[in-house]
Amino acid sequence: MALAFDEFGRPFIILRGQEQKSRLRGLDAQKANISAGKAVARILRTSLGPKGMDKILQSPDGDVTITNDGATILEQMDVDNQIAKLMVELSRSQDYEIGDGTTGVVVLAGALLEQAEGLLERGIHPIRVAEGYEMACRIAVEHLEHIAQKFEFGVTNIEPLVQTCMTTLSSKIVNRCKRSLAEIAVKAVMAVADLERRDVNLDLIKVEGKVGGKLEDTELIHGIVVDKDMSHPQMPKHIEDAKIAILTCPFEPPKPKTKHKVDIDTVEKFQTLRLQEQKYFDDMVQKCKDVGATLVICQWGFDDEANHLLMHRNLPAVRWVGGVELELIAIATVREGGVYTPCILRGHRFLAGLVREKSFGTTKDRMLYIERCANSRAVTIFVRGGNKMIIEETKRSIHDALCVARNIIRNNSIVYGGGSAEISCSIAVEAAADKYPGVEQYAIRAFGDALDSIPMALAENSGLQPIETLSAVKSQQIKDNNAYCGIDCNDVGTYDMREQNVFETLIGKQQQILLATQVVKMILKIDDVISPTDY
Amino acid sequence: MAAMLQPQIILLKEGTDTSQGKAQLVSNISACTVVADVVRTTLGPRGMDKLIHDDKGNTTISNDGATIMKLLDIVHPAAKILVDIAKSQDSEVGDGTTTVVLLAGEFLKEAKPFIEDGVHPQNLIRSYRTASYLAIEKIKELAVSIEGKSLEEKKSLLAKCAATTLSSKLIGGEKEFFASMVVDSVIAIGNDDRLNMIGIKKVPGGTMRDSFLVNGVAFKKTFSYAGFEQQPKKFLNPKILLLNIELELKSEKENAEIRLSDPLQYQSIVDAEWNIIYDKLDKCVQSGAKIVLSRLAIGDLATQYFADRDIFCAGRVTEEDLQRVAAATGGTVQTTVNNIIDEVLGSCELFEERQVGNERFNIFSGCPSGQTATIVLRGGADQFIEEAERSLHDAIMIVRRALKNSTVVAGGGAIDMEISRYLRQHARTIAGKSQLFINSYAKALEVIPRQLCDNAGFDATDVLNKLRQKHALPSGEGGLFGVDINTGGIADSFANFVWEPAVVKINAINAATEAACLVLSVDETVKNPKSESAQGEAAASAMGGRGRGGAFRGRGRGMRRR
């Protein structure tokens, strides 16, 4: 901020620490902001589409992440610039709401900013640009609804869902076995979905991973997998028709919460105390036995004495199972009888078809499978893969696929992918632009151009001639009046995305356009950046 | 030698900075103008936003005058007055914070040449006061009442006011959508002045169109213990018990200590504690409530106990939310579980846990007393939602104000032009210096339409001349004309539904004049040397010393106990 001078020519300070603050205003601020936004978009541009590349990200403490997922890349990049942070949040909110299309939304926002820069240089007021974008956005979203198709699926007919998930997975590193992963994802979502309310609680799907094996070994378990083993090595590893007692109390003599002291002044007293403790363990085990439990799963630990006792009484037990997992087990299994003991031991018996411990390869790692649960409302996807990074990336990809499946259950409209929807919108927006009087017309047309950048990036990443391909597709769309022509990334030989079975969800696409417009508007509206200089 | 010198009289402490006289006054005015220049560009529907980030890395993107002024961290003593009037406008009417700062700055700017020419400030002050009095009277006369209309009509009128406020904000693109939401929520809470009954919840993700209004209460799912998922998540017409106690196994008395000499009694103590909690839980169940909410923790034991009995519970509900639930459902917050009668239980039509974005929300809707509303805001970025919340706050305040003294005036600079014309006309009847001053006051008022044009990139002089011509028409038909932000021309603001509550304008003119007069009346600043900060450091180091001492003592005691 320029210093103000009083009548004697002495500068005076108006803001605290004025000298240390830098200030950018007017067109300079907008240009700086736009270039920051564009820089972020440029990073993600190459990750778009089935032939998109992955990024390797190393965290300060040396952890390596390899990913293709826009939201993850931005999250791990740890950007510093304020405007760039807005782009990160943009991608994150797409992730929260839709779960997929996190790269596309940033690329679109970047393209919008790029177009806006040109308009600003021609002297168009930034707010008019933003307003034009908003109008165009509305046209595009309506047009999407127009070209969207409903599609039917049912509990038995999951093929359409699988196809859509495959589109999502095809851009990931796991596209080698996208078919099987897509099937797993869809089955998992169908298992927990509440089709009447169109609600899917993704918390009920647990994604667990273990290094080793190959990607094809990834499986869906109608039950729970816990990364724990039996508390005693000699306990049985295989329990059919298990009746599980789930305990959230510690398996030890309870202590009163009130401050207390036990005065022990004689040996006898000490003996009684000890005996009491022992008896207490005994009682607890007995109570578990009484309700008919054949397996105890405990949230907390118990000491070796209790362990020995459990072993002795032939009651297998698992300790230190986390609260969330415990809850999932309780949901997956069926409660039998409301056995409730009004004292220390609260527990129900939960029925599970089979509990088995499985060890992997040559390692000593063991995991506990709780399977064939009567009420398979909680499921686990168990991911295998060559190394940790692959597993992490697979988990993220499966998460995307799960979200896509969930979105279709919520709203079963789809649009076609491969950039076809964007091209179609772009045509619609440009046609509509001519009807608007005023400066906004330019902004609307620029919006149409920005929409083209997604198919352009797709083509670029697939090694095609971007402009040539785009114009070919566009002309075909107009010629045949067919909104389903997109970029042929996989070299199948047809532009028609219906034949290629490339689907995306309608709400996902709409959300992308809406969010990108919103954030771009926000960035354009800033004309003054006040920040500490050391930034 | 030294003894020979005249002893100097030291009146003020060494290093004290004094500046006085006309020069000081002029420099104060320049400082205020600089501050007004900062917020200048945020005015109106084409106003821009400011991005401010501080040393701590917090970022705010805002269009709200009061917020910007607060964050600028102004230290200049005269300029601080502007911050204060922005704040007071914010707390008094909630909107027009930019306007008030801009007006004050402009009044001062107009006064500056007079001061430089040697006019006594008090003369100026007196004329400004008269002018402001006249202006306010004129506003009252021009204001249109919306009293006595049917509820439906009133609603749409209020929505217009809200839309005008929102049009200058980031969420301006969806102003109709939010305006009706704001009006619904304000009408829902009725005539009470309990603004905290409108809850605004922020959930990142989604677009702003995904925001929704709950006629009741909604809050984020609280932290839950194992067993929570077993509870039912949807109730029709449930009874709701509101508590302010912990439902957890814990020591009943902090300062009590139990001494046991007989180990056999150990168990009985344990049992006694368990019985206390079971007793409490049992009473909750006995009351017939299907939903138990507590401000304090509800432990895992209680969670599972309730799950067994198909009761929903949520612990650690924030005070605000609990109060809102109480108001909405007609229940009363209890601090004990003894003697719960039906009257203290609340009820609502539907309770549901629903997924909103990435969060799960507890939503109570169809509440009998209906005096609460919750707006769930969605948006693409944190800063976006923050700004949306501030904008909605402004709109809520405006609607509430308009509901109370239901008179509106035409916005878009129309009212300012009209007052300006009126004052100029009036000035001609005055003999003496005052004529000039009132004229300059009138000129200062034109800053609003001028800035609106400037921000929109129009030719301000051109538009202003058109406006002056319209307003000067003897028939008075042009009195409602303001800047047309869409075409760059002029238009009838009133017919285009650009409305502001009269009270906003009255308050703004009042506060701005007050502030200008205050600055004008100052002719000396005495600034103490930086003794305060030195003292502050000393105090801080003393504190540190004490803190260390305390830590040592604490450790010592621990040793002894062991």
Tab-separated table of N, CA, C and O in Angstrom, chain A residues 6-8 12 14-16 30 82 89 93 96-97 125-126 128 131 134 197 248 256-263 269 276 327 330 340 346 348 511 514-515 518 521 525-532 535, chain B residues 23 26-27 31 46 48-51 53 59 73-76 168 170 173 205-208 226-230 251 256-258 260-261 263 273 278 301 304-305 308 352 357-358 378 380-382 384 455 486:
chain	number	residue	atom	x	y	z
A	6	ASP	N	1.549	13.305	5.238
A	6	ASP	CA	0.785	14.424	5.784
A	6	ASP	C	1.352	15.725	5.230
A	6	ASP	O	2.224	15.733	4.343
A	7	GLU	N	0.895	16.832	5.769
A	7	GLU	CA	1.234	18.125	5.189
A	7	GLU	C	2.715	18.453	5.277
A	7	GLU	O	3.240	19.233	4.502
A	8	PHE	N	3.407	17.867	6.235
A	8	PHE	CA	4.834	18.131	6.362
A	8	PHE	C	5.664	17.158	5.549
A	8	PHE	O	6.875	17.154	5.642
A	12	PHE	N	2.812	8.644	7.239
A	12	PHE	CA	2.209	8.115	8.454
A	12	PHE	C	1.588	6.752	8.201
A	12	PHE	O	1.234	6.396	7.088
A	14	ILE	N	-1.015	3.832	8.552
A	14	ILE	CA	-2.445	3.617	8.768
A	14	ILE	C	-2.712	2.181	9.185
A	14	ILE	O	-3.494	1.921	10.084
A	15	LEU	N	-2.056	1.261	8.527
A	15	LEU	CA	-2.283	-0.138	8.876
A	15	LEU	C	-1.131	-0.637	9.716
A	15	LEU	O	-0.001	-0.209	9.545
A	16	ARG	N	-1.431	-1.560	10.579
A	16	ARG	CA	-0.374	-2.123	11.401
A	16	ARG	C	0.592	-2.892	10.504
A	16	ARG	O	0.175	-3.662	9.657
A	30	GLN	N	-5.741	-9.747	-10.559
A	30	GLN	CA	-6.479	-10.775	-11.285
A	30	GLN	C	-5.557	-11.633	-12.131
A	30	GLN	O	-5.684	-12.856	-12.179
A	82	GLN	N	-2.589	-18.837	-2.196
A	82	GLN	CA	-3.987	-18.820	-1.758
A	82	GLN	C	-4.946	-19.249	-2.856
A	82	GLN	O	-5.883	-19.997	-2.625
A	89	GLU	N	-9.235	-26.963	-2.951
A	89	GLU	CA	-10.521	-27.176	-2.294
A	89	GLU	C	-11.617	-27.511	-3.292
A	89	GLU	O	-12.528	-28.274	-2.991
A	93	SER	N	-13.913	-30.679	-2.914
A	93	SER	CA	-15.360	-30.739	-2.759
A	93	SER	C	-16.004	-31.608	-3.828
A	93	SER	O	-17.021	-32.234	-3.568
A	96	TYR	N	-15.700	-34.944	-2.227
A	96	TYR	CA	-16.671	-35.172	-1.157
A	96	TYR	C	-18.049	-35.473	-1.713
A	96	TYR	O	-18.765	-36.327	-1.227
A	97	GLU	N	-18.414	-34.698	-2.710
A	97	GLU	CA	-19.800	-34.745	-3.150
A	97	GLU	C	-20.011	-35.898	-4.121
A	97	GLU	O	-20.987	-36.611	-4.015
A	125	HIS	N	-15.030	-6.138	-18.185
A	125	HIS	CA	-15.074	-6.116	-16.721
A	125	HIS	C	-15.168	-7.539	-16.165
A	125	HIS	O	-15.974	-8.332	-16.643
A	126	PRO	N	-14.332	-7.856	-15.178
A	126	PRO	CA	-14.300	-9.235	-14.675
A	126	PRO	C	-15.664	-9.756	-14.216
A	126	PRO	O	-15.970	-10.933	-14.396
A	128	ARG	N	-18.508	-8.975	-15.416
A	128	ARG	CA	-19.329	-9.319	-16.582
A	128	ARG	C	-18.899	-10.667	-17.113
A	128	ARG	O	-19.720	-11.452	-17.561
A	131	GLU	N	-20.393	-13.183	-14.864
A	131	GLU	CA	-21.830	-13.338	-15.077
A	131	GLU	C	-22.124	-14.108	-16.357
A	131	GLU	O	-23.031	-14.946	-16.409
A	134	GLU	N	-21.662	-17.618	-15.731
A	134	GLU	CA	-22.759	-18.207	-14.973
A	134	GLU	C	-23.944	-18.540	-15.887
A	134	GLU	O	-24.559	-19.595	-15.750
A	197	ARG	N	-34.767	-45.882	-0.230
A	197	ARG	CA	-34.448	-44.490	0.112
A	197	ARG	C	-33.370	-43.925	-0.791
A	197	ARG	O	-32.996	-42.771	-0.683
A	248	THR	N	-17.227	-54.315	24.733
A	248	THR	CA	-16.555	-53.015	24.681
A	248	THR	C	-15.999	-52.658	26.058
A	248	THR	O	-15.515	-51.558	26.270
A	256	PRO	N	-13.256	-48.948	40.407
A	256	PRO	CA	-14.219	-47.854	40.578
A	256	PRO	C	-13.591	-46.567	40.047
A	256	PRO	O	-12.385	-46.375	40.140
A	257	LYS	N	-14.429	-45.714	39.472
A	257	LYS	CA	-13.888	-44.483	38.914
A	257	LYS	C	-13.575	-43.476	40.022
A	257	LYS	O	-12.796	-42.565	39.825
A	258	THR	N	-14.256	-43.645	41.131
A	258	THR	CA	-13.980	-42.762	42.248
A	258	THR	C	-12.611	-43.135	42.816
A	258	THR	O	-12.217	-44.293	42.774
A	259	LYS	N	-11.927	-42.141	43.315
A	259	LYS	CA	-10.608	-42.388	43.901
A	259	LYS	C	-10.741	-43.422	45.009
A	259	LYS	O	-11.649	-43.344	45.830
A	260	HIS	N	-9.869	-44.368	45.020
A	260	HIS	CA	-10.035	-45.377	46.064
A	260	HIS	C	-8.685	-45.925	46.480
A	260	HIS	O	-7.690	-45.822	45.763
A	261	LYS	N	-8.704	-46.506	47.622
A	261	LYS	CA	-7.489	-47.121	48.161
A	261	LYS	C	-7.910	-48.388	48.852
A	261	LYS	O	-8.965	-48.422	49.500
A	262	VAL	N	-7.164	-49.387	48.715
A	262	VAL	CA	-7.452	-50.594	49.482
A	262	VAL	C	-6.295	-50.783	50.454
A	262	VAL	O	-5.142	-50.880	50.043
A	263	ASP	N	-6.652	-50.764	51.689
A	263	ASP	CA	-5.602	-50.956	52.698
A	263	ASP	C	-5.359	-52.439	52.867
A	263	ASP	O	-6.259	-53.194	53.240
A	269	LYS	N	-5.427	-60.648	53.586
A	269	LYS	CA	-6.187	-59.705	52.765
A	269	LYS	C	-5.675	-59.699	51.333
A	269	LYS	O	-6.445	-59.641	50.373
A	276	GLN	N	-10.048	-62.879	44.576
A	276	GLN	CA	-11.221	-62.205	44.024
A	276	GLN	C	-11.008	-61.867	42.554
A	276	GLN	O	-11.904	-62.060	41.739
A	327	GLU	N	-17.976	-52.161	15.353
A	327	GLU	CA	-19.318	-51.773	14.938
A	327	GLU	C	-19.711	-52.469	13.638
A	327	GLU	O	-20.824	-52.948	13.493
A	330	ALA	N	-20.634	-55.919	14.283
A	330	ALA	CA	-21.961	-56.002	14.869
A	330	ALA	C	-23.034	-55.840	13.800
A	330	ALA	O	-24.084	-56.482	13.861
A	340	TYR	N	-28.663	-59.717	27.940
A	340	TYR	CA	-28.097	-58.508	28.510
A	340	TYR	C	-27.810	-58.781	29.966
A	340	TYR	O	-28.688	-59.141	30.733
A	346	ARG	N	-21.382	-56.685	29.288
A	346	ARG	CA	-22.500	-56.402	28.418
A	346	ARG	C	-22.176	-57.094	27.131
A	346	ARG	O	-21.086	-56.956	26.610
A	348	HIS	N	-23.810	-59.263	23.462
A	348	HIS	CA	-24.810	-60.049	22.782
A	348	HIS	C	-24.062	-61.126	22.065
A	348	HIS	O	-22.876	-61.032	21.854
A	511	GLN	N	-22.096	-31.368	-11.589
A	511	GLN	CA	-21.381	-30.832	-10.446
A	511	GLN	C	-20.046	-30.231	-10.887
A	511	GLN	O	-19.657	-29.166	-10.419
A	514	LEU	N	-20.718	-26.872	-12.491
A	514	LEU	CA	-21.186	-25.894	-11.512
A	514	LEU	C	-20.047	-25.454	-10.588
A	514	LEU	O	-19.846	-24.266	-10.357
A	515	LEU	N	-19.322	-26.429	-10.078
A	515	LEU	CA	-18.255	-26.110	-9.124
A	515	LEU	C	-17.169	-25.272	-9.776
A	515	LEU	O	-16.702	-24.286	-9.209
A	518	GLN	N	-18.294	-21.801	-10.234
A	518	GLN	CA	-18.374	-21.104	-8.951
A	518	GLN	C	-17.002	-20.595	-8.503
A	518	GLN	O	-16.849	-19.433	-8.124
A	521	LYS	N	-15.627	-17.867	-10.680
A	521	LYS	CA	-16.279	-16.598	-10.384
A	521	LYS	C	-15.630	-15.952	-9.157
A	521	LYS	O	-15.358	-14.764	-9.124
A	525	LYS	N	-13.552	-12.385	-9.050
A	525	LYS	CA	-14.130	-11.281	-8.299
A	525	LYS	C	-13.107	-10.602	-7.383
A	525	LYS	O	-13.368	-9.553	-6.839
A	526	ILE	N	-11.955	-11.217	-7.221
A	526	ILE	CA	-10.963	-10.632	-6.323
A	526	ILE	C	-10.130	-9.601	-7.080
A	526	ILE	O	-9.568	-9.908	-8.129
A	527	ASP	N	-10.052	-8.406	-6.573
A	527	ASP	CA	-9.223	-7.422	-7.263
A	527	ASP	C	-8.182	-6.836	-6.321
A	527	ASP	O	-7.529	-5.861	-6.634
A	528	ASP	N	-8.054	-7.407	-5.164
A	528	ASP	CA	-7.166	-6.800	-4.185
A	528	ASP	C	-6.626	-7.923	-3.304
A	528	ASP	O	-7.404	-8.648	-2.702
A	529	VAL	N	-5.335	-8.102	-3.301
A	529	VAL	CA	-4.757	-9.148	-2.466
A	529	VAL	C	-3.820	-8.485	-1.473
A	529	VAL	O	-2.854	-7.838	-1.862
A	530	ILE	N	-4.138	-8.600	-0.211
A	530	ILE	CA	-3.285	-8.016	0.818
A	530	ILE	C	-2.645	-9.174	1.569
A	530	ILE	O	-3.340	-10.020	2.113
A	531	SER	N	-1.325	-9.216	1.566
A	531	SER	CA	-0.700	-10.350	2.239
A	531	SER	C	0.618	-9.928	2.853
A	531	SER	O	1.235	-8.961	2.423
A	532	PRO	N	1.047	-10.667	3.846
A	532	PRO	CA	2.363	-10.392	4.406
A	532	PRO	C	3.424	-10.702	3.350
A	532	PRO	O	3.292	-11.677	2.622
A	535	TYR	N	5.363	-14.012	2.255
A	535	TYR	CA	4.658	-15.068	1.558
A	535	TYR	C	5.129	-15.157	0.136
A	535	TYR	O	5.125	-14.218	-0.598
B	23	ALA	N	-2.712	21.421	9.995
B	23	ALA	CA	-1.969	20.366	9.305
B	23	ALA	C	-2.401	18.999	9.800
B	23	ALA	O	-2.580	18.061	9.032
B	26	VAL	N	-5.763	18.064	8.382
B	26	VAL	CA	-5.699	17.652	6.982
B	26	VAL	C	-5.100	16.258	6.860
B	26	VAL	O	-5.565	15.427	6.075
B	27	SER	N	-4.099	15.998	7.678
B	27	SER	CA	-3.482	14.675	7.578
B	27	SER	C	-4.452	13.596	8.043
B	27	SER	O	-4.485	12.494	7.493
B	31	ALA	N	-5.770	10.351	5.831
B	31	ALA	CA	-5.725	8.970	6.301
B	31	ALA	C	-7.083	8.312	6.082
B	31	ALA	O	-7.169	7.171	5.613
B	46	ARG	N	-21.465	-4.902	-9.011
B	46	ARG	CA	-20.242	-5.184	-9.763
B	46	ARG	C	-19.009	-4.945	-8.899
B	46	ARG	O	-17.928	-4.741	-9.409
B	48	MET	N	-15.943	-5.654	-6.405
B	48	MET	CA	-14.981	-6.748	-6.373
B	48	MET	C	-14.744	-7.195	-4.942
B	48	MET	O	-15.095	-6.510	-3.998
B	49	ASP	N	-14.108	-8.354	-4.812
B	49	ASP	CA	-13.807	-8.876	-3.484
B	49	ASP	C	-12.359	-8.598	-3.129
B	49	ASP	O	-11.533	-8.341	-3.988
B	50	LYS	N	-12.072	-8.697	-1.856
B	50	LYS	CA	-10.691	-8.546	-1.395
B	50	LYS	C	-10.224	-9.881	-0.831
B	50	LYS	O	-10.984	-10.561	-0.139
B	51	LEU	N	-9.006	-10.198	-1.129
B	51	LEU	CA	-8.424	-11.385	-0.512
B	51	LEU	C	-7.394	-10.893	0.499
B	51	LEU	O	-6.445	-10.216	0.137
B	53	HIS	N	-4.866	-12.077	3.555
B	53	HIS	CA	-4.400	-13.113	4.459
B	53	HIS	C	-3.374	-12.574	5.426
B	53	HIS	O	-2.571	-11.721	5.108
B	59	THR	N	-6.946	-17.013	5.578
B	59	THR	CA	-7.317	-16.277	4.386
B	59	THR	C	-8.792	-15.937	4.436
B	59	THR	O	-9.598	-16.763	4.811
B	73	ASP	N	-6.720	-4.175	10.087
B	73	ASP	CA	-5.903	-3.920	11.256
B	73	ASP	C	-5.325	-2.499	11.205
B	73	ASP	O	-4.123	-2.302	11.114
B	74	ILE	N	-6.229	-1.556	11.248
B	74	ILE	CA	-5.819	-0.160	11.106
B	74	ILE	C	-5.317	0.385	12.445
B	74	ILE	O	-5.931	0.151	13.487
B	75	VAL	N	-4.181	1.081	12.433
B	75	VAL	CA	-3.647	1.627	13.683
B	75	VAL	C	-3.753	3.144	13.736
B	75	VAL	O	-3.637	3.733	14.796
B	76	HIS	N	-3.959	3.768	12.608
B	76	HIS	CA	-4.052	5.221	12.619
B	76	HIS	C	-5.264	5.642	13.451
B	76	HIS	O	-6.367	5.185	13.212
B	168	SER	N	-24.793	-7.849	-4.492
B	168	SER	CA	-23.407	-7.383	-4.534
B	168	SER	C	-22.440	-8.443	-4.034
B	168	SER	O	-21.248	-8.225	-4.001
B	170	LEU	N	-20.893	-12.528	-3.505
B	170	LEU	CA	-20.413	-13.639	-4.314
B	170	LEU	C	-21.557	-14.550	-4.737
B	170	LEU	O	-21.530	-15.147	-5.808
B	173	GLY	N	-25.300	-14.560	-8.017
B	173	GLY	CA	-25.854	-15.300	-9.142
B	173	GLY	C	-27.103	-16.072	-8.787
B	173	GLY	O	-27.944	-16.348	-9.623
B	205	GLY	N	-18.311	-28.709	-0.184
B	205	GLY	CA	-18.701	-29.650	-1.223
B	205	GLY	C	-20.024	-29.236	-1.809
B	205	GLY	O	-20.772	-28.486	-1.209
B	206	GLY	N	-20.283	-29.731	-2.995
B	206	GLY	CA	-21.529	-29.385	-3.649
B	206	GLY	C	-21.500	-27.973	-4.192
B	206	GLY	O	-20.518	-27.269	-4.062
B	207	THR	N	-22.575	-27.571	-4.787
B	207	THR	CA	-22.661	-26.215	-5.282
B	207	THR	C	-23.625	-25.451	-4.401
B	207	THR	O	-24.325	-26.027	-3.587
B	208	MET	N	-23.670	-24.143	-4.597
B	208	MET	CA	-24.520	-23.363	-3.699
B	208	MET	C	-25.995	-23.704	-3.885
B	208	MET	O	-26.781	-23.557	-2.971
B	226	ALA	N	-18.851	-46.882	19.920
B	226	ALA	CA	-19.270	-48.147	19.341
B	226	ALA	C	-20.685	-48.456	19.810
B	226	ALA	O	-21.028	-48.259	20.970
B	227	GLY	N	-21.488	-48.914	18.904
B	227	GLY	CA	-22.867	-49.224	19.247
B	227	GLY	C	-23.827	-48.238	18.614
B	227	GLY	O	-25.019	-48.504	18.505
B	228	PHE	N	-23.282	-47.127	18.173
B	228	PHE	CA	-24.121	-46.071	17.620
B	228	PHE	C	-24.839	-46.526	16.356
B	228	PHE	O	-26.003	-46.218	16.141
B	229	GLU	N	-24.108	-47.288	15.532
B	229	GLU	CA	-24.697	-47.698	14.254
B	229	GLU	C	-25.871	-48.645	14.447
B	229	GLU	O	-26.634	-48.898	13.534
B	230	GLN	N	-25.979	-49.192	15.652
B	230	GLN	CA	-27.090	-50.117	15.913
B	230	GLN	C	-28.379	-49.361	16.218
B	230	GLN	O	-29.424	-49.951	16.322
B	251	SER	N	-16.529	-41.004	38.084
B	251	SER	CA	-16.576	-40.812	39.527
B	251	SER	C	-17.604	-39.741	39.816
B	251	SER	O	-17.672	-38.713	39.160
B	256	ALA	N	-13.914	-37.000	46.442
B	256	ALA	CA	-14.119	-38.088	47.399
B	256	ALA	C	-13.058	-39.166	47.204
B	256	ALA	O	-12.538	-39.356	46.114
B	257	GLU	N	-12.746	-39.808	48.272
B	257	GLU	CA	-11.822	-40.927	48.159
B	257	GLU	C	-12.356	-42.064	49.021
B	257	GLU	O	-12.831	-41.832	50.132
B	258	ILE	N	-12.308	-43.231	48.471
B	258	ILE	CA	-12.841	-44.370	49.230
B	258	ILE	C	-11.672	-45.168	49.775
B	258	ILE	O	-10.723	-45.448	49.048
B	260	LEU	N	-10.768	-48.660	51.551
B	260	LEU	CA	-11.299	-49.982	51.864
B	260	LEU	C	-10.286	-50.726	52.713
B	260	LEU	O	-9.103	-50.712	52.413
B	261	SER	N	-10.789	-51.353	53.717
B	261	SER	CA	-9.860	-52.191	54.466
B	261	SER	C	-10.137	-53.652	54.155
B	261	SER	O	-9.260	-54.503	54.244
B	263	PRO	N	-10.930	-56.203	51.321
B	263	PRO	CA	-10.952	-56.360	49.869
B	263	PRO	C	-12.280	-56.917	49.366
B	263	PRO	O	-12.642	-56.719	48.206
B	273	GLU	N	-21.240	-48.025	41.678
B	273	GLU	CA	-21.034	-47.072	40.593
B	273	GLU	C	-21.826	-47.447	39.355
B	273	GLU	O	-22.443	-46.606	38.709
B	278	TYR	N	-26.672	-47.051	35.597
B	278	TYR	CA	-27.811	-47.800	35.057
B	278	TYR	C	-29.125	-47.164	35.468
B	278	TYR	O	-30.088	-47.127	34.702
B	301	LEU	N	-21.138	-47.073	27.082
B	301	LEU	CA	-22.100	-47.895	27.813
B	301	LEU	C	-23.517	-47.424	27.517
B	301	LEU	O	-24.401	-48.205	27.154
B	304	GLN	N	-24.722	-48.107	23.943
B	304	GLN	CA	-25.171	-49.469	23.692
B	304	GLN	C	-26.479	-49.774	24.404
B	304	GLN	O	-27.338	-50.478	23.889
B	305	TYR	N	-26.624	-49.188	25.590
B	305	TYR	CA	-27.851	-49.381	26.350
B	305	TYR	C	-29.034	-48.853	25.552
B	305	TYR	O	-30.073	-49.496	25.423
B	308	ASP	N	-29.899	-50.889	22.452
B	308	ASP	CA	-30.694	-52.073	22.780
B	308	ASP	C	-32.172	-51.758	22.837
B	308	ASP	O	-33.010	-52.621	22.620
B	352	GLU	N	-34.348	-37.535	11.333
B	352	GLU	CA	-33.649	-38.383	10.378
B	352	GLU	C	-32.171	-38.082	10.385
B	352	GLU	O	-31.775	-36.935	10.584
B	357	GLY	N	-23.269	-34.101	1.701
B	357	GLY	CA	-21.878	-34.062	1.282
B	357	GLY	C	-21.130	-35.227	1.903
B	357	GLY	O	-21.532	-36.368	1.773
B	358	ASN	N	-20.101	-34.897	2.608
B	358	ASN	CA	-19.292	-35.946	3.205
B	358	ASN	C	-19.678	-36.206	4.653
B	358	ASN	O	-19.099	-37.040	5.316
B	378	ARG	N	-23.870	-24.936	1.212
B	378	ARG	CA	-22.912	-25.767	0.496
B	378	ARG	C	-22.099	-24.871	-0.425
B	378	ARG	O	-22.574	-23.821	-0.847
B	380	GLY	N	-18.142	-24.694	-2.972
B	380	GLY	CA	-16.967	-25.376	-3.477
B	380	GLY	C	-15.709	-25.209	-2.650
B	380	GLY	O	-14.793	-25.994	-2.754
B	381	ALA	N	-15.629	-24.179	-1.830
B	381	ALA	CA	-14.403	-23.977	-1.074
B	381	ALA	C	-14.743	-23.366	0.276
B	381	ALA	O	-15.790	-22.740	0.430
B	382	ASP	N	-13.867	-23.548	1.225
B	382	ASP	CA	-14.120	-23.051	2.574
B	382	ASP	C	-14.368	-21.549	2.579
B	382	ASP	O	-15.314	-21.060	3.177
B	384	PHE	N	-15.338	-19.768	0.284
B	384	PHE	CA	-16.588	-19.475	-0.398
B	384	PHE	C	-17.753	-19.568	0.578
B	384	PHE	O	-18.620	-18.697	0.631
B	455	ASN	N	-17.324	1.066	-10.551
B	455	ASN	CA	-17.065	-0.358	-10.334
B	455	ASN	C	-17.544	-1.194	-11.509
B	455	ASN	O	-17.017	-2.260	-11.775
B	486	ASN	N	-26.988	-3.111	-15.567
B	486	ASN	CA	-26.880	-4.062	-16.667
B	486	ASN	C	-26.568	-3.396	-18.000
B	486	ASN	O	-25.875	-3.955	-18.831
